[in-house]
mmCIF file of C-alpha atoms and ligand atoms in Angstrom:
data_model
loop_
_atom_site.group_PDB
_atom_site.id
_atom_site.type_symbol
_atom_site.label_atom_id
_atom_site.label_comp_id
_atom_site.label_asym_id
_atom_site.label_seq_id
_atom_site.Cartn_x
_atom_site.Cartn_y
_atom_site.Cartn_z
ATOM 1 C CA UNK A 1 -0.178 21.510 -22.479
ATOM 2 C CA UNK A 2 1.855 19.444 -24.947
ATOM 3 C CA UNK A 3 0.691 19.031 -28.467
ATOM 4 C CA UNK A 4 1.342 15.652 -30.021
ATOM 5 C CA UNK A 5 0.839 14.563 -33.616
ATOM 6 C CA UNK A 6 -1.621 17.370 -34.136
ATOM 7 C CA UNK A 7 -4.391 15.295 -32.558
ATOM 8 C CA UNK A 8 -3.718 14.736 -28.962
ATOM 9 C CA UNK A 9 -2.890 16.982 -26.087
ATOM 10 C CA UNK A 10 -1.737 15.922 -22.711
ATOM 11 C CA UNK A 11 -1.228 17.419 -19.329
ATOM 12 C CA UNK A 12 2.265 16.797 -17.984
ATOM 13 C CA UNK A 13 3.059 15.107 -14.701
ATOM 14 C CA UNK A 14 4.646 18.408 -13.674
ATOM 15 C CA UNK A 15 1.429 20.326 -14.340
ATOM 16 C CA UNK A 16 -0.599 17.794 -12.414
ATOM 17 C CA UNK A 17 1.848 17.844 -9.504
ATOM 18 C CA UNK A 18 1.904 21.661 -9.412
ATOM 19 C CA UNK A 19 -1.872 21.653 -9.411
ATOM 20 C CA UNK A 20 -1.940 19.253 -6.461
ATOM 21 C CA UNK A 21 0.518 21.472 -4.603
ATOM 22 C CA UNK A 22 -1.534 24.548 -5.503
ATOM 23 C CA UNK A 23 -4.728 23.071 -4.133
ATOM 24 C CA UNK A 24 -3.005 21.961 -0.941
ATOM 25 C CA UNK A 25 -3.419 18.263 -1.679
ATOM 26 C CA UNK A 26 0.316 17.627 -1.357
ATOM 27 C CA UNK A 27 3.353 19.473 -0.057
ATOM 28 C CA UNK A 28 6.018 20.403 -2.598
ATOM 29 C CA UNK A 29 8.943 18.040 -2.244
ATOM 30 C CA UNK A 30 12.155 18.507 -4.268
ATOM 31 C CA UNK A 31 12.904 14.770 -4.217
ATOM 32 C CA UNK A 32 9.498 14.073 -5.722
ATOM 33 C CA UNK A 33 9.995 16.849 -8.263
ATOM 34 C CA UNK A 34 13.079 15.085 -9.592
ATOM 35 C CA UNK A 35 11.008 11.980 -10.262
ATOM 36 C CA UNK A 36 8.271 14.130 -11.807
ATOM 37 C CA UNK A 37 10.815 15.433 -14.333
ATOM 38 C CA UNK A 38 11.938 11.944 -15.242
ATOM 39 C CA UNK A 39 8.389 10.692 -15.667
ATOM 40 C CA UNK A 40 7.649 13.572 -18.037
ATOM 41 C CA UNK A 41 10.725 12.768 -20.112
ATOM 42 C CA UNK A 42 9.561 9.186 -20.275
ATOM 43 C CA UNK A 43 6.102 10.266 -21.412
ATOM 44 C CA UNK A 44 7.730 12.317 -24.173
ATOM 45 C CA UNK A 45 9.772 9.342 -25.345
ATOM 46 C CA UNK A 46 6.787 7.045 -25.249
ATOM 47 C CA UNK A 47 4.678 9.551 -27.154
ATOM 48 C CA UNK A 48 7.447 9.817 -29.773
ATOM 49 C CA UNK A 49 7.664 6.079 -30.100
ATOM 50 C CA UNK A 50 3.923 5.835 -30.503
ATOM 51 C CA UNK A 51 4.030 8.477 -33.171
ATOM 52 C CA UNK A 52 6.798 6.581 -34.957
ATOM 53 C CA UNK A 53 4.741 3.408 -34.846
ATOM 54 C CA UNK A 54 1.745 5.221 -36.258
ATOM 55 C CA UNK A 55 3.784 6.868 -39.009
ATOM 56 C CA UNK A 56 5.294 3.540 -39.853
ATOM 57 C CA UNK A 57 1.894 1.915 -40.018
ATOM 58 C CA UNK A 58 0.752 4.641 -42.375
ATOM 59 C CA UNK A 59 3.741 4.090 -44.595
ATOM 60 C CA UNK A 60 5.279 7.524 -44.197
ATOM 61 C CA UNK A 61 7.889 6.271 -41.861
ATOM 62 C CA UNK A 62 10.835 7.539 -43.870
ATOM 63 C CA UNK A 63 9.453 10.937 -44.649
ATOM 64 C CA UNK A 64 8.304 11.943 -41.206
ATOM 65 C CA UNK A 65 9.966 9.734 -38.711
ATOM 66 C CA UNK A 66 10.857 11.686 -35.555
ATOM 67 C CA UNK A 67 14.065 10.988 -33.672
ATOM 68 C CA UNK A 68 12.995 8.028 -31.599
ATOM 69 C CA UNK A 69 15.017 5.606 -29.602
ATOM 70 C CA UNK A 70 14.396 2.074 -30.840
ATOM 71 C CA UNK A 71 13.866 0.993 -27.270
ATOM 72 C CA UNK A 72 12.367 3.237 -24.632
ATOM 73 C CA UNK A 73 14.104 2.819 -21.330
ATOM 74 C CA UNK A 74 11.611 2.661 -18.477
ATOM 75 C CA UNK A 75 11.987 3.844 -14.901
ATOM 76 C CA UNK A 76 12.401 1.906 -11.667
ATOM 77 C CA UNK A 77 11.827 4.109 -8.616
ATOM 78 C CA UNK A 78 12.768 2.867 -5.187
ATOM 79 C CA UNK A 79 12.804 4.347 -1.697
ATOM 80 C CA UNK A 80 11.414 4.130 1.821
ATOM 81 C CA UNK A 81 7.746 3.647 2.556
ATOM 82 C CA UNK A 82 5.256 6.490 2.184
ATOM 83 C CA UNK A 83 7.527 8.676 0.037
ATOM 84 C CA UNK A 84 4.974 9.102 -2.740
ATOM 85 C CA UNK A 85 6.301 6.595 -5.295
ATOM 86 C CA UNK A 86 2.913 5.054 -5.965
ATOM 87 C CA UNK A 87 1.237 8.449 -6.109
ATOM 88 C CA UNK A 88 3.676 9.656 -8.790
ATOM 89 C CA UNK A 89 3.466 6.432 -10.778
ATOM 90 C CA UNK A 90 -0.317 6.660 -10.750
ATOM 91 C CA UNK A 91 -0.168 10.173 -12.178
ATOM 92 C CA UNK A 92 2.201 8.919 -14.873
ATOM 93 C CA UNK A 93 -0.078 5.985 -15.616
ATOM 94 C CA UNK A 94 -3.095 8.186 -16.012
ATOM 95 C CA UNK A 95 -1.324 10.694 -18.234
ATOM 96 C CA UNK A 96 0.810 8.503 -20.483
ATOM 97 C CA UNK A 97 -0.889 8.790 -23.891
ATOM 98 C CA UNK A 98 -1.119 5.085 -24.602
ATOM 99 C CA UNK A 99 -4.188 2.894 -24.756
ATOM 100 C CA UNK A 100 -2.530 -0.455 -24.220
ATOM 101 C CA UNK A 101 -1.231 0.168 -20.712
ATOM 102 C CA UNK A 102 -1.607 -1.745 -17.503
ATOM 103 C CA UNK A 103 -1.033 -0.781 -13.879
ATOM 104 C CA UNK A 104 -0.820 -3.727 -11.579
ATOM 105 C CA UNK A 105 0.556 -4.821 -8.248
ATOM 106 C CA UNK A 106 3.663 -6.832 -9.047
ATOM 107 C CA UNK A 107 2.497 -9.883 -7.090
ATOM 108 C CA UNK A 108 -0.819 -9.909 -8.933
ATOM 109 C CA UNK A 109 1.014 -9.656 -12.250
ATOM 110 C CA UNK A 110 3.195 -12.643 -11.405
ATOM 111 C CA UNK A 111 0.167 -14.627 -10.272
ATOM 112 C CA UNK A 112 -1.380 -13.886 -13.671
ATOM 113 C CA UNK A 113 1.852 -14.944 -15.416
ATOM 114 C CA UNK A 114 2.018 -18.243 -13.516
ATOM 115 C CA UNK A 115 -1.610 -18.833 -14.351
ATOM 116 C CA UNK A 116 -0.998 -18.313 -18.061
ATOM 117 C CA UNK A 117 2.041 -20.608 -17.932
ATOM 118 C CA UNK A 118 -0.109 -23.306 -16.351
ATOM 119 C CA UNK A 119 -2.750 -22.881 -19.031
ATOM 120 C CA UNK A 120 -0.109 -23.121 -21.756
ATOM 121 C CA UNK A 121 1.241 -26.356 -20.260
ATOM 122 C CA UNK A 122 -2.257 -27.767 -20.127
ATOM 123 C CA UNK A 123 -2.881 -26.797 -23.724
ATOM 124 C CA UNK A 124 0.455 -28.371 -24.707
ATOM 125 C CA UNK A 125 -0.620 -31.623 -23.043
ATOM 126 C CA UNK A 126 -3.889 -31.529 -24.900
ATOM 127 C CA UNK A 127 -2.003 -30.857 -28.112
ATOM 128 C CA UNK A 128 -3.731 -27.556 -28.884
ATOM 129 C CA UNK A 129 -0.408 -25.642 -28.897
ATOM 130 C CA UNK A 130 2.898 -26.773 -30.357
ATOM 131 C CA UNK A 131 5.476 -24.727 -28.453
ATOM 132 C CA UNK A 132 7.050 -26.486 -25.479
ATOM 133 C CA UNK A 133 8.335 -23.356 -23.825
ATOM 134 C CA UNK A 134 5.448 -21.310 -22.370
ATOM 135 C CA UNK A 135 7.427 -18.113 -21.756
ATOM 136 C CA UNK A 136 7.713 -16.701 -25.313
ATOM 137 C CA UNK A 137 3.991 -16.960 -26.151
ATOM 138 C CA UNK A 138 2.946 -15.760 -22.684
ATOM 139 C CA UNK A 139 5.280 -12.745 -22.929
ATOM 140 C CA UNK A 140 4.085 -11.996 -26.454
ATOM 141 C CA UNK A 141 0.441 -12.063 -25.399
ATOM 142 C CA UNK A 142 1.144 -9.853 -22.387
ATOM 143 C CA UNK A 143 3.062 -7.347 -24.534
ATOM 144 C CA UNK A 144 0.290 -7.274 -27.098
ATOM 145 C CA UNK A 145 -2.276 -6.527 -24.427
ATOM 146 C CA UNK A 146 -0.218 -3.709 -22.889
ATOM 147 C CA UNK A 147 3.133 -2.345 -23.894
ATOM 148 C CA UNK A 148 3.423 0.129 -21.015
ATOM 149 C CA UNK A 149 3.518 -1.841 -17.769
ATOM 150 C CA UNK A 150 3.403 -0.052 -14.407
ATOM 151 C CA UNK A 151 4.216 -2.232 -11.436
ATOM 152 C CA UNK A 152 3.450 -1.223 -7.901
ATOM 153 C CA UNK A 153 5.658 -2.721 -5.179
ATOM 154 C CA UNK A 154 8.156 -4.609 -7.249
ATOM 155 C CA UNK A 155 9.416 -7.290 -4.922
ATOM 156 C CA UNK A 156 10.583 -10.842 -5.449
ATOM 157 C CA UNK A 157 10.110 -13.355 -2.672
ATOM 158 C CA UNK A 158 8.791 -16.407 -4.477
ATOM 159 C CA UNK A 159 11.339 -18.825 -5.914
ATOM 160 C CA UNK A 160 9.009 -19.864 -8.741
ATOM 161 C CA UNK A 161 8.802 -16.196 -9.788
ATOM 162 C CA UNK A 162 12.523 -15.583 -9.264
ATOM 163 C CA UNK A 163 13.455 -18.430 -11.584
ATOM 164 C CA UNK A 164 11.463 -17.174 -14.563
ATOM 165 C CA UNK A 165 11.974 -13.409 -14.291
ATOM 166 C CA UNK A 166 15.070 -13.219 -16.531
ATOM 167 C CA UNK A 167 13.470 -15.042 -19.398
ATOM 168 C CA UNK A 168 10.073 -13.461 -18.938
ATOM 169 C CA UNK A 169 11.351 -9.894 -18.892
ATOM 170 C CA UNK A 170 13.882 -10.470 -21.685
ATOM 171 C CA UNK A 171 10.950 -11.591 -23.794
ATOM 172 C CA UNK A 172 8.725 -8.721 -22.664
ATOM 173 C CA UNK A 173 11.424 -6.145 -23.447
ATOM 174 C CA UNK A 174 12.147 -7.820 -26.789
ATOM 175 C CA UNK A 175 8.455 -7.285 -27.533
ATOM 176 C CA UNK A 176 8.831 -3.549 -26.870
ATOM 177 C CA UNK A 177 7.426 -3.360 -23.361
ATOM 178 C CA UNK A 178 8.268 -0.259 -21.307
ATOM 179 C CA UNK A 179 8.479 -0.872 -17.577
ATOM 180 C CA UNK A 180 7.765 1.602 -14.816
ATOM 181 C CA UNK A 181 7.987 0.275 -11.287
ATOM 182 C CA UNK A 182 7.989 1.321 -7.661
ATOM 183 C CA UNK A 183 9.831 -0.648 -5.041
ATOM 184 C CA UNK A 184 11.242 -0.384 -1.540
ATOM 185 C CA UNK A 185 14.567 -1.831 -2.644
ATOM 186 C CA UNK A 186 17.223 -1.114 -5.238
ATOM 187 C CA UNK A 187 17.449 -3.710 -8.035
ATOM 188 C CA UNK A 188 20.645 -5.190 -6.534
ATOM 189 C CA UNK A 189 18.730 -5.943 -3.342
ATOM 190 C CA UNK A 190 15.829 -7.776 -4.964
ATOM 191 C CA UNK A 191 15.449 -11.381 -3.787
ATOM 192 C CA UNK A 192 18.438 -10.688 -1.557
ATOM 193 C CA UNK A 193 18.463 -13.763 0.623
ATOM 194 C CA UNK A 194 16.482 -15.879 -1.814
ATOM 195 C CA UNK A 195 17.163 -19.492 -2.593
ATOM 196 C CA UNK A 196 19.294 -20.109 -5.720
ATOM 197 C CA UNK A 197 19.904 -16.406 -6.025
ATOM 198 C CA UNK A 198 22.669 -16.899 -8.591
ATOM 199 C CA UNK A 199 20.012 -18.048 -11.049
ATOM 200 C CA UNK A 200 18.107 -14.836 -10.404
ATOM 201 C CA UNK A 201 21.062 -12.450 -10.809
ATOM 202 C CA UNK A 202 20.913 -12.096 -14.625
ATOM 203 C CA UNK A 203 17.497 -10.507 -14.170
ATOM 204 C CA UNK A 204 19.045 -7.530 -12.365
ATOM 205 C CA UNK A 205 21.285 -6.755 -15.345
ATOM 206 C CA UNK A 206 18.352 -7.119 -17.740
ATOM 207 C CA UNK A 207 16.233 -4.808 -15.606
ATOM 208 C CA UNK A 208 18.975 -2.185 -15.403
ATOM 209 C CA UNK A 209 19.495 -2.329 -19.160
ATOM 210 C CA UNK A 210 15.838 -1.577 -19.788
ATOM 211 C CA UNK A 211 14.991 0.821 -16.989
ATOM 212 C CA UNK A 212 16.756 3.766 -15.428
ATOM 213 C CA UNK A 213 16.971 3.415 -11.699
ATOM 214 C CA UNK A 214 16.075 6.381 -9.511
ATOM 215 C CA UNK A 215 15.689 6.732 -5.797
ATOM 216 C CA UNK A 216 12.979 8.782 -4.148
ATOM 217 C CA UNK A 217 14.938 9.841 -1.103
ATOM 218 C CA UNK A 218 12.521 12.283 0.438
ATOM 219 C CA UNK A 219 12.852 12.888 4.188
ATOM 220 C CA UNK A 220 9.161 12.595 4.881
ATOM 221 C CA UNK A 221 7.049 9.502 5.286
ATOM 222 C CA UNK A 222 3.822 11.118 4.062
ATOM 223 C CA UNK A 223 1.750 8.086 4.877
ATOM 224 C CA UNK A 224 2.718 8.318 8.513
ATOM 225 C CA UNK A 225 2.036 12.051 8.458
ATOM 226 C CA UNK A 226 -1.396 11.436 7.039
ATOM 227 C CA UNK A 227 -2.150 8.722 9.563
ATOM 228 C CA UNK A 228 -1.098 10.995 12.373
ATOM 229 C CA UNK A 229 -3.853 13.357 11.353
ATOM 230 C CA UNK A 230 -6.438 10.604 11.481
ATOM 231 C CA UNK A 231 -9.294 11.094 13.895
ATOM 232 C CA UNK A 232 -8.858 8.483 16.639
ATOM 233 C CA UNK A 233 -12.020 8.992 18.671
ATOM 234 C CA UNK A 234 -15.323 9.154 16.846
ATOM 235 C CA UNK A 235 -18.786 9.691 18.289
ATOM 236 C CA UNK A 236 -21.784 9.500 18.378
ATOM 237 C CA UNK A 237 -22.472 6.084 16.895
ATOM 238 C CA UNK A 238 -24.195 5.809 13.560
ATOM 239 C CA UNK A 239 -23.622 5.174 9.888
ATOM 240 C CA UNK A 240 -21.434 8.209 9.475
ATOM 241 C CA UNK A 241 -19.108 7.161 12.293
ATOM 242 C CA UNK A 242 -18.998 3.585 10.999
ATOM 243 C CA UNK A 243 -17.995 4.881 7.598
ATOM 244 C CA UNK A 244 -15.256 7.049 9.109
ATOM 245 C CA UNK A 245 -13.982 4.092 11.146
ATOM 246 C CA UNK A 246 -13.882 2.020 7.958
ATOM 247 C CA UNK A 247 -11.956 4.773 6.174
ATOM 248 C CA UNK A 248 -9.441 5.008 9.013
ATOM 249 C CA UNK A 249 -9.074 1.226 9.033
ATOM 250 C CA UNK A 250 -8.581 1.226 5.277
ATOM 251 C CA UNK A 251 -5.918 3.937 5.593
ATOM 252 C CA UNK A 252 -3.879 2.250 8.323
ATOM 253 C CA UNK A 253 -4.070 -1.201 6.767
ATOM 254 C CA UNK A 254 -3.491 0.185 3.273
ATOM 255 C CA UNK A 255 -6.471 -1.728 1.976
ATOM 256 C CA UNK A 256 -5.132 -5.157 2.880
ATOM 257 C CA UNK A 257 -7.807 -7.788 3.322
ATOM 258 C CA UNK A 258 -8.215 -8.548 7.032
ATOM 259 C CA UNK A 259 -8.030 -12.084 8.395
ATOM 260 C CA UNK A 260 -9.116 -13.681 11.644
ATOM 261 C CA UNK A 261 -6.187 -14.391 13.940
ATOM 262 C CA UNK A 262 -6.059 -16.640 16.981
ATOM 263 C CA UNK A 263 -3.475 -15.676 19.571
ATOM 264 C CA UNK A 264 -2.562 -18.794 21.555
ATOM 265 C CA UNK A 265 -2.604 -18.316 25.300
ATOM 266 C CA UNK A 266 -2.035 -21.105 27.809
ATOM 267 C CA UNK A 267 -4.623 -23.684 26.826
ATOM 268 C CA UNK A 268 -6.917 -21.313 24.923
ATOM 269 C CA UNK A 269 -7.011 -18.635 22.252
ATOM 270 C CA UNK A 270 -7.822 -14.971 22.000
ATOM 271 C CA UNK A 271 -9.701 -14.400 18.765
ATOM 272 C CA UNK A 272 -8.928 -11.278 16.768
ATOM 273 C CA UNK A 273 -11.861 -10.986 14.361
ATOM 274 C CA UNK A 274 -10.037 -8.678 11.945
ATOM 275 C CA UNK A 275 -6.273 -8.352 11.728
ATOM 276 C CA UNK A 276 -4.084 -6.839 9.007
ATOM 277 C CA UNK A 277 -0.356 -6.445 9.596
ATOM 278 C CA UNK A 278 0.122 -4.744 12.941
ATOM 279 C CA UNK A 279 -3.498 -3.550 13.146
ATOM 280 C CA UNK A 280 -6.352 -5.326 14.900
ATOM 281 C CA UNK A 281 -10.041 -4.483 14.947
ATOM 282 C CA UNK A 282 -12.598 -5.534 17.546
ATOM 283 C CA UNK A 283 -16.024 -4.488 18.674
ATOM 284 C CA UNK A 284 -16.541 -3.449 22.286
ATOM 285 C CA UNK A 285 -18.593 -6.628 22.690
ATOM 286 C CA UNK A 286 -15.672 -8.801 21.463
ATOM 287 C CA UNK A 287 -13.357 -7.317 24.055
ATOM 288 C CA UNK A 288 -15.507 -6.392 27.023
ATOM 289 C CA UNK A 289 -18.728 -8.405 26.948
ATOM 290 C CA UNK A 290 -16.751 -11.599 26.443
ATOM 291 C CA UNK A 291 -14.975 -12.833 29.619
ATOM 292 C CA UNK A 292 -11.483 -11.555 28.803
ATOM 293 C CA UNK A 293 -8.882 -10.410 31.307
ATOM 294 C CA UNK A 294 -5.568 -8.611 31.620
ATOM 295 C CA UNK A 295 -3.587 -11.458 30.113
ATOM 296 C CA UNK A 296 -5.739 -11.435 27.012
ATOM 297 C CA UNK A 297 -5.417 -7.675 26.650
ATOM 298 C CA UNK A 298 -1.677 -7.902 27.111
ATOM 299 C CA UNK A 299 -1.421 -10.630 24.479
ATOM 300 C CA UNK A 300 -3.287 -8.358 22.060
ATOM 301 C CA UNK A 301 -1.060 -5.398 22.911
ATOM 302 C CA UNK A 302 2.074 -7.483 22.422
ATOM 303 C CA UNK A 303 0.987 -8.549 19.005
ATOM 304 C CA UNK A 304 -0.465 -5.309 17.566
ATOM 305 C CA UNK A 305 0.487 -1.615 17.406
ATOM 306 C CA UNK A 306 -2.870 -0.168 16.436
ATOM 307 C CA UNK A 307 -6.142 -1.328 17.951
ATOM 308 C CA UNK A 308 -9.575 -0.373 16.631
ATOM 309 C CA UNK A 309 -12.539 -0.674 18.971
ATOM 310 C CA UNK A 310 -15.997 -0.213 17.443
ATOM 311 C CA UNK A 311 -19.178 0.703 19.293
ATOM 312 C CA UNK A 312 -18.155 1.514 22.833
ATOM 313 C CA UNK A 313 -21.468 2.166 24.654
ATOM 314 C CA UNK A 314 -22.117 4.574 27.484
ATOM 315 C CA UNK A 315 -21.557 2.469 30.612
ATOM 316 C CA UNK A 316 -23.047 2.538 34.071
ATOM 317 C CA UNK A 317 -23.314 0.420 37.226
ATOM 318 C CA UNK A 318 -25.818 -1.898 35.549
ATOM 319 C CA UNK A 319 -23.032 -3.136 33.294
ATOM 320 C CA UNK A 320 -20.401 -3.557 35.918
ATOM 321 C CA UNK A 321 -18.324 -6.317 34.337
ATOM 322 C CA UNK A 322 -18.040 -4.823 30.851
ATOM 323 C CA UNK A 323 -17.176 -1.479 32.480
ATOM 324 C CA UNK A 324 -14.463 -3.095 34.580
ATOM 325 C CA UNK A 325 -13.035 -4.857 31.550
ATOM 326 C CA UNK A 326 -13.043 -1.642 29.581
ATOM 327 C CA UNK A 327 -11.074 0.051 32.375
ATOM 328 C CA UNK A 328 -8.534 -2.799 32.296
ATOM 329 C CA UNK A 329 -8.345 -2.718 28.532
ATOM 330 C CA UNK A 330 -7.674 1.025 28.355
ATOM 331 C CA UNK A 331 -5.076 0.713 31.144
ATOM 332 C CA UNK A 332 -3.262 -2.003 29.212
ATOM 333 C CA UNK A 333 -3.303 -0.122 25.924
ATOM 334 C CA UNK A 334 -2.200 3.032 27.689
ATOM 335 C CA UNK A 335 0.674 1.352 29.529
ATOM 336 C CA UNK A 336 1.899 -0.310 26.362
ATOM 337 C CA UNK A 337 1.555 3.006 24.469
ATOM 338 C CA UNK A 338 -0.670 1.784 21.677
ATOM 339 C CA UNK A 339 -2.506 3.765 19.080
ATOM 340 C CA UNK A 340 -6.194 3.262 19.718
ATOM 341 C CA UNK A 341 -8.996 4.206 17.348
ATOM 342 C CA UNK A 342 -12.425 4.170 18.936
ATOM 343 C CA UNK A 343 -16.026 4.729 17.958
ATOM 344 C CA UNK A 344 -18.216 5.445 20.960
ATOM 345 C CA UNK A 345 -21.752 6.390 21.880
ATOM 346 C CA UNK A 346 -20.590 9.629 23.446
ATOM 347 C CA UNK A 347 -17.468 11.732 23.989
ATOM 348 C CA UNK A 348 -14.917 10.279 26.427
ATOM 349 C CA UNK A 349 -15.970 12.544 29.307
ATOM 350 C CA UNK A 350 -19.566 11.305 28.992
ATOM 351 C CA UNK A 351 -18.841 7.610 28.621
ATOM 352 C CA UNK A 352 -19.683 6.782 32.217
ATOM 353 C CA UNK A 353 -23.206 7.456 33.341
ATOM 354 C CA UNK A 354 -23.173 5.489 36.586
ATOM 355 C CA UNK A 355 -23.534 6.817 40.119
ATOM 356 C CA UNK A 356 -20.860 9.336 41.059
ATOM 357 C CA UNK A 357 -18.632 8.645 44.054
ATOM 358 C CA UNK A 358 -18.462 4.871 43.599
ATOM 359 C CA UNK A 359 -15.162 3.005 43.128
ATOM 360 C CA UNK A 360 -16.050 2.368 39.509
ATOM 361 C CA UNK A 361 -16.817 6.001 38.892
ATOM 362 C CA UNK A 362 -13.397 6.947 40.288
ATOM 363 C CA UNK A 363 -11.660 4.320 38.236
ATOM 364 C CA UNK A 364 -13.542 5.379 35.178
ATOM 365 C CA UNK A 365 -12.277 8.931 35.682
ATOM 366 C CA UNK A 366 -8.772 7.611 35.108
ATOM 367 C CA UNK A 367 -9.936 5.745 31.999
ATOM 368 C CA UNK A 368 -11.515 8.909 30.639
ATOM 369 C CA UNK A 369 -8.394 10.942 31.282
ATOM 370 C CA UNK A 370 -6.265 8.304 29.579
ATOM 371 C CA UNK A 371 -8.618 8.046 26.620
ATOM 372 C CA UNK A 372 -8.393 11.801 26.201
ATOM 373 C CA UNK A 373 -4.615 11.758 26.443
ATOM 374 C CA UNK A 374 -4.462 9.001 23.833
ATOM 375 C CA UNK A 375 -6.280 11.307 21.414
ATOM 376 C CA UNK A 376 -3.689 14.055 21.829
ATOM 377 C CA UNK A 377 -1.151 15.121 19.236
ATOM 378 C CA UNK A 378 1.680 14.371 21.680
ATOM 379 C CA UNK A 379 0.480 10.807 22.103
ATOM 380 C CA UNK A 380 0.246 10.306 18.357
ATOM 381 C CA UNK A 381 3.700 11.777 17.812
ATOM 382 C CA UNK A 382 5.257 9.620 20.519
ATOM 383 C CA UNK A 383 3.607 6.607 18.922
ATOM 384 C CA UNK A 384 5.055 7.483 15.502
ATOM 385 C CA UNK A 385 8.521 7.960 16.953
ATOM 386 C CA UNK A 386 8.281 4.568 18.600
ATOM 387 C CA UNK A 387 7.267 3.031 15.257
ATOM 388 C CA UNK A 388 10.128 4.764 13.457
ATOM 389 C CA UNK A 389 12.637 3.490 16.041
ATOM 390 C CA UNK A 390 11.253 -0.027 15.789
ATOM 391 C CA UNK A 391 11.470 -0.166 11.988
HETATM 392 N N1 ATP B 401 4.224 15.536 -1.173
HETATM 393 C C1 ATP B 401 3.218 14.977 -0.488
HETATM 394 N N2 ATP B 401 2.465 15.702 0.359
HETATM 395 C C2 ATP B 401 1.435 15.134 1.044
HETATM 396 N N3 ATP B 401 1.068 13.846 0.953
HETATM 397 C C3 ATP B 401 1.782 13.078 0.119
HETATM 398 C C4 ATP B 401 2.892 13.579 -0.627
HETATM 399 N N4 ATP B 401 3.401 12.569 -1.348
HETATM 400 C C5 ATP B 401 2.670 11.487 -1.057
HETATM 401 N N5 ATP B 401 1.691 11.778 -0.190
HETATM 402 C C6 ATP B 401 0.690 10.859 0.377
HETATM 403 O O1 ATP B 401 1.376 9.921 1.185
HETATM 404 C C7 ATP B 401 0.773 8.634 1.102
HETATM 405 C C8 ATP B 401 1.814 7.604 0.724
HETATM 406 O O2 ATP B 401 2.208 7.782 -0.625
HETATM 407 P P1 ATP B 401 2.521 6.546 -1.595
HETATM 408 O O3 ATP B 401 1.568 5.415 -1.341
HETATM 409 O O4 ATP B 401 2.617 7.060 -2.972
HETATM 410 O O5 ATP B 401 3.958 6.133 -1.006
HETATM 411 P P2 ATP B 401 4.950 5.001 -1.495
HETATM 412 O O6 ATP B 401 6.280 5.648 -1.602
HETATM 413 O O7 ATP B 401 4.420 4.320 -2.710
HETATM 414 O O8 ATP B 401 4.944 4.014 -0.253
HETATM 415 P P3 ATP B 401 5.202 2.423 -0.195
HETATM 416 O O9 ATP B 401 6.621 2.205 -0.562
HETATM 417 O O10 ATP B 401 4.930 2.100 1.222
HETATM 418 O O11 ATP B 401 4.222 1.792 -1.138
HETATM 419 C C9 ATP B 401 -0.332 8.744 0.085
HETATM 420 O O12 ATP B 401 -1.541 8.881 0.769
HETATM 421 C C10 ATP B 401 0.008 10.010 -0.688
HETATM 422 O O13 ATP B 401 -1.134 10.623 -1.207
#
């Protein structure tokens, strides 16, 4: 426990991390521990600065002023996906002893900035504000609302954003803002192939002047590890299974909002009701009650790596066509080595309740065996390796 200005105590990032390791929530990772140390140092500096501000406000600035840097240098952490950058930043965000703090996805922040700029321009037109340049007042307002800004996924792809970043962040830093950010790229690689990049370049120098740059170069992609432990076959059907399917979907899509996608196929379309990145989600009815065929299944498999199928019923000879389509579908997903997440009325070995000895029953045996193999650890590992090679 740290004691600060006799009033406040705070748990350190290190203590929180050790606790998470102790309870088995995370595995100890030396690369992460290095970032933990830096985040704690930053918290100390921020706490000192806050104390200095308080002292100053109380008028005993000269008597009691602690050694405080005039400007606190933030931290920009970059590295591969799933290394734990966001997790560590979130711990920092929670623990940093500051009220005016904001944690936001970088894209959302920039959307907010552009919105405020628009509003300023409108107000200028209407004559309710005098300043022509929207950036200084927008930056000032943002800094007043929160002086510790934590950005998740710092990335610059939009030219409108790229062109204002230098001036925006110069103004934010001039107003005392401390930046903490996670990113998949080093500052020099931001907006790498962007239009008019030379106009963006000064931002990199400004960023590096106001934030230390650290890489989280852990060997493990923890997200992938976690996903590999996901249940991929859930039964029986019911609310509980639906909830677990939703959780798995949320985990693989990282909470992205799904959209409907139409895959064009000679003269028609295959509709994917829910798609997010390389993941697609269907119900059994979408795929097997509707009159789809091998070409449709192949088109789906070409486009997506992970396929969710909700509500597979127990099948028998009374539902011949859906059963046949399901056999085709599983064959296609098996041959193309996809990750398949299924909710079904019963376990794979009890999915066919038709007459034994018929052609369908024999074919279904193969489907069952494949479905079981696709649930195995080996299958999941092979899938991950394929993903790693592809990326
Ligand atoms: N040391 C660890 N042990 C176990 N799980 C971990 C560890 N570190 C992170 N995780 C888990 O791995 C997942 C990915 O972590 P996180 O989202 O923080 O990664 P990231 O580096 O921000 O990835 P991205 O760059 O893709 O946003 C999270 O679910 C997190 O809880």
